[in-house]
Amino acid sequence: MPPVRAVSNADLGIRLLGDQTEYAPGDTIVGYVSRSKHLVAQISSLSIQLVGRTVSKTPINCENGSRYHARFNLIPRPAKQKLHQGPLHITDGYETSWRFAMKIPEYVDPEDFKGRNPGESYLSLDVTNNPLPSTFTLGGERSEAYVEYFIGCLLYTSDAAVECSGAAA
């Protein structure tokens, strides 16, 4: 599973402002969500959420070519932000956009990890001030590991739901 890439199409898209490619806890991710495909809805809701995760993959020296793949959510209760609530009318070909700014938390929230198995975490689950890691990518010919933060968005209407997989931060 490669890191999330920026996605943008007529249905729904996320664009980040600036040219920042690496983020650290405490940084603010700024951008906007847009749509240019025709839509008329009396009831609609557009929200975004910040997701943080670590991923690692490496082959195991087995005859069957097994791979080890681990993923860990750094922000189990993602930070959410509502960008729009109410009627929505978008004319085909005319982009409508909603700006956002979302801060990456600086520390692990111990409430998120109550009742978890301490053997499944590289951090002590007893400590209340564990800083979250900064983004990084480590890749080799057969192995990879990364920490990423990304924004995902979801547009609900009375007729359908449109999801945008995210913009890498």
mmCIF file of C-alpha atoms in Angstrom:
data_model
loop_
_atom_site.group_PDB
_atom_site.id
_atom_site.type_symbol
_atom_site.label_atom_id
_atom_site.label_comp_id
_atom_site.label_asym_id
_atom_site.label_seq_id
_atom_site.Cartn_x
_atom_site.Cartn_y
_atom_site.Cartn_z
ATOM 1 C CA MET A 1 0.000 0.000 0.000
ATOM 2 C CA PRO A 2 1.756 3.172 -1.141
ATOM 3 C CA PRO A 3 1.311 6.485 0.675
ATOM 4 C CA VAL A 4 -1.882 8.394 -0.164
ATOM 5 C CA ARG A 5 -1.603 10.684 -3.184
ATOM 6 C CA ALA A 6 -3.507 13.886 -3.865
ATOM 7 C CA VAL A 7 -6.799 13.212 -5.620
ATOM 8 C CA SER A 8 -8.890 15.712 -7.521
ATOM 9 C CA ASN A 9 -11.691 15.256 -10.042
ATOM 10 C CA ALA A 10 -15.014 16.882 -10.957
ATOM 11 C CA ASP A 11 -16.889 14.910 -8.265
ATOM 12 C CA LEU A 12 -14.714 16.028 -5.366
ATOM 13 C CA GLY A 13 -11.110 17.026 -4.880
ATOM 14 C CA ILE A 14 -8.661 18.238 -2.260
ATOM 15 C CA ARG A 15 -5.840 20.640 -2.993
ATOM 16 C CA LEU A 16 -3.220 21.694 -0.484
ATOM 17 C CA LEU A 17 -1.895 25.243 -0.553
ATOM 18 C CA GLY A 18 1.841 25.875 -0.671
ATOM 19 C CA ASP A 19 4.595 23.490 -1.594
ATOM 20 C CA GLN A 20 5.190 21.834 1.765
ATOM 21 C CA THR A 21 5.833 18.102 1.366
ATOM 22 C CA GLU A 22 6.860 17.125 4.900
ATOM 23 C CA TYR A 23 4.823 17.729 8.041
ATOM 24 C CA ALA A 24 5.479 17.522 11.758
ATOM 25 C CA PRO A 25 3.138 17.456 14.734
ATOM 26 C CA GLY A 26 1.876 20.986 15.395
ATOM 27 C CA ASP A 27 1.958 21.952 11.689
ATOM 28 C CA THR A 28 -1.247 23.213 10.099
ATOM 29 C CA ILE A 29 -2.408 21.705 6.811
ATOM 30 C CA VAL A 30 -4.137 24.349 4.687
ATOM 31 C CA GLY A 31 -6.057 23.786 1.473
ATOM 32 C CA TYR A 32 -9.496 23.516 -0.032
ATOM 33 C CA VAL A 33 -12.058 20.963 -1.137
ATOM 34 C CA SER A 34 -13.677 21.563 -4.524
ATOM 35 C CA ARG A 35 -16.386 20.231 -6.797
ATOM 36 C CA SER A 36 -17.224 21.255 -10.373
ATOM 37 C CA LYS A 37 -19.743 18.547 -11.319
ATOM 38 C CA HIS A 38 -23.414 19.571 -11.387
ATOM 39 C CA LEU A 39 -25.241 19.019 -8.109
ATOM 40 C CA VAL A 40 -28.529 20.209 -6.677
ATOM 41 C CA ALA A 41 -29.328 19.030 -3.166
ATOM 42 C CA GLN A 42 -31.683 20.415 -0.552
ATOM 43 C CA ILE A 43 -29.762 18.585 2.134
ATOM 44 C CA SER A 44 -25.987 18.203 2.020
ATOM 45 C CA SER A 45 -23.033 17.952 4.342
ATOM 46 C CA LEU A 46 -19.331 18.243 3.498
ATOM 47 C CA SER A 47 -16.709 17.305 6.060
ATOM 48 C CA ILE A 48 -13.004 16.555 6.188
ATOM 49 C CA GLN A 49 -10.912 14.529 8.581
ATOM 50 C CA LEU A 50 -7.229 14.300 9.390
ATOM 51 C CA VAL A 51 -5.790 10.782 9.333
ATOM 52 C CA GLY A 52 -2.345 9.836 10.629
ATOM 53 C CA ARG A 53 -0.819 6.391 10.218
ATOM 54 C CA THR A 54 2.360 4.361 10.041
ATOM 55 C CA VAL A 55 2.851 1.578 7.502
ATOM 56 C CA SER A 56 5.667 -0.935 7.103
ATOM 57 C CA LYS A 57 6.145 -3.797 4.636
ATOM 58 C CA THR A 58 8.984 -6.246 4.275
ATOM 59 C CA PRO A 59 9.367 -9.722 2.789
ATOM 60 C CA ILE A 60 9.899 -12.651 5.107
ATOM 61 C CA ASN A 61 12.407 -15.265 4.004
ATOM 62 C CA CYS A 62 9.924 -18.068 3.528
ATOM 63 C CA GLU A 63 9.581 -20.456 0.641
ATOM 64 C CA ASN A 64 6.107 -19.118 -0.121
ATOM 65 C CA GLY A 65 7.376 -15.514 -0.424
ATOM 66 C CA SER A 66 5.297 -14.187 2.481
ATOM 67 C CA ARG A 67 5.313 -10.493 3.302
ATOM 68 C CA TYR A 68 4.981 -8.719 6.617
ATOM 69 C CA HIS A 69 2.614 -5.752 6.444
ATOM 70 C CA ALA A 70 1.705 -3.622 9.463
ATOM 71 C CA ARG A 71 -0.394 -0.509 9.732
ATOM 72 C CA PHE A 72 -1.030 1.569 12.855
ATOM 73 C CA ASN A 73 -3.387 4.530 13.172
ATOM 74 C CA LEU A 74 -1.737 7.400 15.023
ATOM 75 C CA ILE A 75 -4.991 9.313 15.407
ATOM 76 C CA PRO A 76 -7.660 6.655 16.097
ATOM 77 C CA ARG A 77 -10.368 9.282 16.568
ATOM 78 C CA PRO A 78 -9.589 11.461 13.556
ATOM 79 C CA ALA A 79 -9.968 15.201 13.883
ATOM 80 C CA LYS A 80 -13.027 16.199 11.871
ATOM 81 C CA GLN A 81 -14.161 19.535 10.507
ATOM 82 C CA LYS A 82 -17.513 20.345 8.875
ATOM 83 C CA LEU A 83 -17.059 22.635 5.854
ATOM 84 C CA HIS A 84 -20.670 22.871 4.672
ATOM 85 C CA GLN A 85 -24.144 21.994 5.926
ATOM 86 C CA GLY A 86 -27.364 22.815 4.074
ATOM 87 C CA PRO A 87 -28.654 23.257 0.522
ATOM 88 C CA LEU A 88 -26.110 23.047 -2.289
ATOM 89 C CA HIS A 89 -26.329 24.073 -5.959
ATOM 90 C CA ILE A 90 -23.284 23.653 -8.205
ATOM 91 C CA THR A 91 -23.500 24.460 -11.917
ATOM 92 C CA ASP A 92 -21.652 22.000 -14.159
ATOM 93 C CA GLY A 93 -18.182 23.305 -15.007
ATOM 94 C CA TYR A 94 -18.154 26.047 -12.345
ATOM 95 C CA GLU A 95 -16.003 25.090 -9.407
ATOM 96 C CA THR A 96 -17.272 25.600 -5.882
ATOM 97 C CA SER A 97 -14.665 25.356 -3.139
ATOM 98 C CA TRP A 98 -14.418 25.346 0.638
ATOM 99 C CA ARG A 99 -11.192 26.314 2.445
ATOM 100 C CA PHE A 100 -9.869 24.476 5.469
ATOM 101 C CA ALA A 101 -7.017 24.597 7.966
ATOM 102 C CA MET A 102 -6.323 21.609 10.189
ATOM 103 C CA LYS A 103 -3.601 21.286 12.806
ATOM 104 C CA ILE A 104 -1.770 17.987 13.274
ATOM 105 C CA PRO A 105 -1.893 17.091 16.991
ATOM 106 C CA GLU A 106 1.434 17.291 18.779
ATOM 107 C CA TYR A 107 0.968 14.378 21.155
ATOM 108 C CA VAL A 108 -0.654 10.983 21.393
ATOM 109 C CA ASP A 109 -4.009 11.171 23.156
ATOM 110 C CA PRO A 110 -3.861 8.486 25.877
ATOM 111 C CA GLU A 111 -7.668 8.148 25.746
ATOM 112 C CA ASP A 112 -7.309 6.694 22.250
ATOM 113 C CA PHE A 113 -5.265 3.755 23.502
ATOM 114 C CA LYS A 114 -7.035 2.684 26.693
ATOM 115 C CA GLY A 115 -7.512 -1.068 26.732
ATOM 116 C CA ARG A 116 -5.060 -1.675 23.883
ATOM 117 C CA ASN A 117 -2.382 -4.364 23.940
ATOM 118 C CA PRO A 118 0.941 -2.672 24.895
ATOM 119 C CA GLY A 119 2.821 -5.283 22.846
ATOM 120 C CA GLU A 120 1.280 -3.869 19.663
ATOM 121 C CA SER A 121 2.722 -0.376 20.119
ATOM 122 C CA TYR A 122 6.242 0.949 19.809
ATOM 123 C CA LEU A 123 5.236 3.653 22.309
ATOM 124 C CA SER A 124 4.504 3.072 25.961
ATOM 125 C CA LEU A 125 0.755 3.347 26.394
ATOM 126 C CA ASP A 126 1.224 4.580 29.979
ATOM 127 C CA VAL A 127 2.956 7.843 29.095
ATOM 128 C CA THR A 128 0.683 10.831 28.458
ATOM 129 C CA ASN A 129 3.093 13.028 26.492
ATOM 130 C CA ASN A 130 4.370 10.856 23.650
ATOM 131 C CA PRO A 131 4.984 13.169 20.694
ATOM 132 C CA LEU A 132 3.631 12.002 17.357
ATOM 133 C CA PRO A 133 6.252 11.322 14.656
ATOM 134 C CA SER A 134 6.936 13.589 11.692
ATOM 135 C CA THR A 135 6.266 12.371 8.164
ATOM 136 C CA PHE A 136 8.944 10.279 6.498
ATOM 137 C CA THR A 137 9.309 7.672 3.783
ATOM 138 C CA LEU A 138 11.877 4.896 3.710
ATOM 139 C CA GLY A 139 11.865 2.686 0.657
ATOM 140 C CA GLY A 140 14.060 -0.016 -0.696
ATOM 141 C CA GLU A 141 13.849 -2.513 -3.477
ATOM 142 C CA ARG A 142 11.611 -4.857 -1.483
ATOM 143 C CA SER A 143 10.730 -3.074 1.754
ATOM 144 C CA GLU A 144 9.135 0.211 2.679
ATOM 145 C CA ALA A 145 8.020 2.143 5.734
ATOM 146 C CA TYR A 146 6.410 5.521 6.132
ATOM 147 C CA VAL A 147 4.539 7.863 8.437
ATOM 148 C CA GLU A 148 1.884 9.971 6.758
ATOM 149 C CA TYR A 149 -0.830 12.439 7.589
ATOM 150 C CA PHE A 150 -3.568 13.090 5.047
ATOM 151 C CA ILE A 151 -6.906 14.805 4.653
ATOM 152 C CA GLY A 152 -9.939 12.843 3.515
ATOM 153 C CA CYS A 153 -13.311 14.338 2.646
ATOM 154 C CA LEU A 154 -16.885 13.146 2.415
ATOM 155 C CA LEU A 155 -19.858 14.838 0.745
ATOM 156 C CA TYR A 156 -23.267 13.519 1.778
ATOM 157 C CA THR A 157 -26.484 14.459 0.007
ATOM 158 C CA SER A 158 -29.977 13.059 0.396
ATOM 159 C CA ASP A 159 -29.288 10.940 -2.728
ATOM 160 C CA ALA A 160 -25.664 9.815 -2.450
ATOM 161 C CA ALA A 161 -22.289 10.025 -0.759
ATOM 162 C CA VAL A 162 -19.071 11.026 -2.530
ATOM 163 C CA GLU A 163 -15.739 10.314 -0.858
ATOM 164 C CA CYS A 164 -12.341 11.710 -1.716
ATOM 165 C CA SER A 165 -9.534 9.411 -0.628
ATOM 166 C CA GLY A 166 -7.321 12.238 0.473
ATOM 167 C CA ALA A 167 -4.540 14.636 -0.166
ATOM 168 C CA ALA A 168 -1.159 13.612 1.141
ATOM 169 C CA ALA A 169 0.315 15.951 3.667
#
